[in-house]
Short mmCIF file of C-alpha atoms in Angstrom, two decimals:
data_model
loop_
_atom_site.label_atom_id
_atom_site.label_comp_id
_atom_site.label_asym_id
_atom_site.label_seq_id
_atom_site.Cartn_x
_atom_site.Cartn_y
_atom_site.Cartn_z
CA MET A 156 36.16 153.33 60.55
CA THR A 157 34.60 155.98 62.73
CA THR A 158 35.63 159.61 61.72
CA ARG A 159 37.46 159.74 65.29
CA GLN A 160 39.46 156.70 64.33
CA GLN A 161 40.43 158.21 60.89
CA ALA A 162 41.60 161.23 62.65
CA LYS A 163 43.72 159.29 64.91
CA ASN A 164 45.38 157.15 62.14
CA ALA A 165 46.15 160.56 60.35
CA ARG A 166 47.70 162.24 63.43
CA HIS A 167 49.54 158.95 63.97
CA GLU A 168 50.86 158.70 60.30
CA LYS A 169 51.67 162.49 60.66
CA ILE A 170 53.99 162.32 63.25
CA ILE A 171 55.71 159.29 61.76
CA ASP A 172 56.31 161.37 58.74
CA ALA A 173 57.61 164.15 60.56
CA ALA A 174 60.13 161.90 62.67
CA TYR A 175 61.02 160.33 59.21
CA THR A 176 61.91 163.66 57.55
CA LEU A 177 63.98 164.64 60.76
CA PHE A 178 65.74 161.41 61.10
CA LEU A 179 66.71 161.40 57.35
CA ALA A 180 67.96 165.19 57.53
CA GLN A 181 69.74 165.09 60.99
CA GLY A 182 70.14 161.47 62.04
CA ILE A 183 68.74 159.43 64.60
CA GLY A 184 70.66 160.33 67.56
CA SER A 185 70.36 164.27 67.25
CA VAL A 186 66.68 164.54 67.03
CA GLN A 187 64.80 165.22 70.30
CA MET A 188 61.10 164.48 70.82
CA LEU A 189 60.26 168.00 71.15
CA GLU A 190 61.55 168.52 67.64
CA ILE A 191 59.17 165.71 66.26
CA ALA A 192 56.21 167.04 67.95
CA LYS A 193 56.93 170.61 66.40
CA GLU A 194 57.37 169.31 62.64
CA ALA A 195 54.29 167.04 63.41
CA GLY A 196 52.21 170.23 64.59
CA VAL A 197 51.23 168.35 67.37
CA SER A 198 51.48 169.16 71.33
CA ASN A 199 54.11 167.12 73.32
CA ALA A 200 51.18 165.80 75.14
CA THR A 201 49.42 164.54 72.13
CA LEU A 202 53.09 162.99 70.79
CA PHE A 203 53.50 160.98 74.02
CA ARG A 204 49.88 159.61 74.00
CA TYR A 205 50.90 158.01 70.45
CA PHE A 206 54.56 157.17 71.26
CA ALA A 207 55.46 156.41 74.85
CA ASN A 208 59.40 157.57 73.98
CA LYS A 209 61.78 158.00 71.21
CA ALA A 210 62.51 154.16 70.65
CA ALA A 211 58.91 153.77 70.00
CA ILE A 212 59.05 156.40 67.28
CA ILE A 213 62.02 154.90 65.74
CA LEU A 214 61.07 151.60 65.41
CA ALA A 215 57.93 152.95 63.49
CA VAL A 216 60.08 154.88 61.26
CA MET A 217 62.38 151.97 60.68
CA ASP A 218 59.24 149.99 59.25
CA ARG A 219 58.93 152.78 56.63
CA PHE A 220 62.46 152.53 55.72
CA MET A 221 62.24 149.06 55.26
CA GLN A 222 59.26 149.43 53.05
CA ASP A 223 60.96 152.13 50.82
CA ALA A 224 64.31 150.75 50.65
CA GLY A 225 63.09 146.99 49.65
CA ARG A 226 60.71 148.20 47.07
CA ASP A 227 63.05 148.11 44.28
CA MET A 228 64.95 144.99 45.76
CA GLN A 229 61.40 143.03 45.08
CA LYS A 230 62.14 143.65 41.20
CA ILE A 231 64.83 140.76 41.45
CA THR A 232 62.59 138.15 42.48
CA THR A 233 60.78 138.49 38.70
CA MET A 234 63.85 138.42 36.79
CA PRO A 235 64.39 135.30 34.32
CA LEU A 236 67.98 134.63 36.26
CA THR A 237 69.41 131.59 38.50
CA ALA A 238 69.52 131.95 42.21
CA TYR A 239 73.08 132.68 42.13
CA GLU A 240 72.74 135.44 39.39
CA LYS A 241 69.80 137.14 41.67
CA LEU A 242 72.34 137.26 44.71
CA GLU A 243 74.92 139.21 42.53
CA LYS A 244 72.16 141.36 41.33
CA MET A 245 71.17 141.90 45.12
CA PHE A 246 75.13 142.88 46.02
CA THR A 247 75.05 145.04 43.01
CA TYR A 248 71.99 147.15 43.99
CA PHE A 249 73.82 147.69 47.24
CA MET A 250 76.84 149.12 45.52
CA ALA A 251 74.74 151.05 42.79
CA THR A 252 71.80 152.39 44.63
CA THR A 253 71.11 155.97 44.57
CA PRO A 254 71.99 158.55 47.29
CA GLU A 255 68.45 158.73 48.58
CA VAL A 256 68.10 154.88 49.03
CA THR A 257 71.70 154.86 50.47
CA GLN A 258 70.79 157.47 52.96
CA LYS A 259 67.54 155.46 54.14
CA LEU A 260 69.85 152.29 54.30
CA VAL A 261 72.31 154.16 56.25
CA ARG A 262 69.69 155.58 58.75
CA TYR A 263 68.40 151.89 59.00
CA LEU A 264 71.40 150.89 60.37
CA GLU A 265 71.94 154.00 62.53
CA ALA A 266 68.70 153.22 64.26
CA THR A 267 69.80 149.56 65.10
CA GLU A 268 73.03 150.59 66.31
CA TYR A 269 71.10 153.60 68.53
CA LEU A 270 68.34 151.44 69.97
CA ALA A 271 71.09 148.54 70.78
CA ALA A 272 73.38 151.03 72.51
CA VAL A 273 70.94 153.42 74.24
CA GLU A 274 67.75 151.40 74.48
CA GLY A 275 69.02 147.77 74.83
CA ILE A 276 66.57 146.75 71.91
CA GLU A 277 67.38 144.11 69.31
CA VAL A 278 65.95 144.85 66.02
CA PRO A 279 66.05 143.17 62.66
CA SER A 280 69.14 143.04 60.73
CA SER A 281 69.67 144.11 57.40
CA THR A 282 68.68 140.59 55.94
CA THR A 283 65.60 140.80 57.49
CA MET A 284 64.89 144.16 55.52
CA PHE A 285 64.66 142.00 52.33
CA SER A 286 63.64 138.94 53.88
CA GLU A 287 61.23 137.98 51.06
CA VAL A 288 64.07 138.63 48.45
CA VAL A 289 66.69 136.33 50.60
CA ASP A 290 64.05 133.86 51.17
CA HIS A 291 62.94 133.69 47.25
CA ILE A 292 66.84 133.36 46.34
CA ILE A 293 67.26 130.48 49.03
CA GLU A 294 64.27 128.42 47.80
CA THR A 295 65.22 129.35 43.92
CA GLY A 296 68.59 128.27 44.95
CA LYS A 297 67.50 124.63 46.29
CA GLN A 298 65.49 124.05 43.03
CA ASP A 299 68.17 125.07 40.44
CA GLN A 300 71.17 124.04 42.43
CA SER A 301 73.09 127.32 41.11
CA PHE A 302 75.12 127.57 44.48
CA HIS A 303 77.51 125.16 45.92
CA THR A 304 75.38 121.88 46.89
CA THR A 305 77.38 120.91 50.15
CA ILE A 306 76.76 124.06 52.17
CA ASP A 307 73.88 124.92 54.46
CA LEU A 308 72.14 127.54 51.76
CA LYS A 309 69.93 129.15 54.47
CA VAL A 310 73.06 129.99 56.76
CA ALA A 311 75.29 130.62 53.94
CA ILE A 312 73.06 133.03 52.07
CA HIS A 313 71.74 134.83 55.10
CA THR A 314 75.54 135.22 56.23
CA ALA A 315 76.59 136.68 52.90
CA VAL A 316 73.77 139.10 52.44
CA THR A 317 74.25 140.41 56.15
CA THR A 318 78.08 140.70 55.85
CA PHE A 319 77.82 142.57 52.23
CA SER A 320 74.84 144.83 53.40
CA TYR A 321 76.12 145.84 56.49
CA MET A 322 79.63 146.52 55.42
CA ASN A 323 78.37 148.65 52.61
CA MET A 324 76.04 150.75 54.91
CA LYS A 325 78.53 151.04 57.65
CA ILE A 326 81.30 152.58 55.38
CA GLU A 327 78.46 154.80 53.73
CA LYS A 328 77.42 155.70 57.41
CA ASP A 329 81.06 156.88 58.05
CA GLN A 330 81.14 159.04 55.06
CA THR A 331 78.21 161.06 56.42
CA LEU A 332 80.53 162.65 59.37
CA PRO A 333 81.79 166.06 58.59
CA PHE A 334 85.50 165.21 58.73
CA ALA A 335 85.26 162.02 56.68
CA GLN A 336 86.04 161.55 53.03
CA LYS A 337 85.11 158.59 51.03
CA SER A 338 87.93 156.17 50.54
CA ALA A 339 89.26 156.15 46.94
CA HIS A 340 89.35 152.28 47.58
CA PHE A 341 85.83 151.92 48.71
CA ASP A 342 84.39 150.43 45.48
CA ILE A 343 87.30 148.31 44.84
CA GLN A 344 87.05 146.79 48.30
CA MET A 345 83.29 146.27 47.93
CA SER A 346 83.69 144.78 44.43
CA ALA A 347 86.45 142.36 46.28
CA LEU A 348 84.07 141.31 49.04
CA LYS A 349 81.51 140.62 46.55
CA ASP A 350 83.69 138.28 44.21
CA MET A 351 84.68 136.54 47.53
CA LEU A 352 81.44 135.98 48.83
CA LEU A 353 80.21 134.93 45.28
CA ARG A 354 83.07 132.38 44.87
CA ALA A 355 82.42 130.84 48.53
CA LEU A 356 78.71 130.22 47.13
CA ALA A 357 79.61 129.22 43.52
CA PRO A 358 79.16 125.53 42.38
CA VAL A 359 82.00 123.15 41.81
CA ASN A 360 80.83 122.50 38.54
CA PRO A 361 78.90 125.91 37.41
CA VAL A 362 75.47 125.17 35.81
#
């Protein structure tokens, strides 16, 4: 790689770093392109040479969110558990994750909603964010039969993960509003949803 190309790559990453920092701190919708350029220490013209519009930057930052938020989730695949138990661990991760990771998940959801509403761009769901883990659970479930054997396992697992992660992120996102207060029933409701989804997927005769 030439020195020129290295400099271009470094500048590209610097812009993404700046947008990442601003999006986390201020939210997706409120950050302007001029703010990103200033934070990155580049001119407006340079910024637009690398990213044609805000949507392009959001997509790049979302990839970073996916990598960061999904890193700990990967550990589930190596645990000596049944597929059913790994799915339960996945749900628990969403409920017990640190505020820092929760904020990244919330910003990811915020980005998907912004792009769909403002730019008309369909982006990956939260299931895709953790696709490797979800696929691992599905394949392991086919082998150990720890799920209900009469259901379409792929559809059922994707639906369960999407439903649970979206609800968890959506409610957490609402709590970031200045006038909102976290419902005292939030944890109870999420625990109830977790139990309902797991019961629907449980085998008739548990292994």
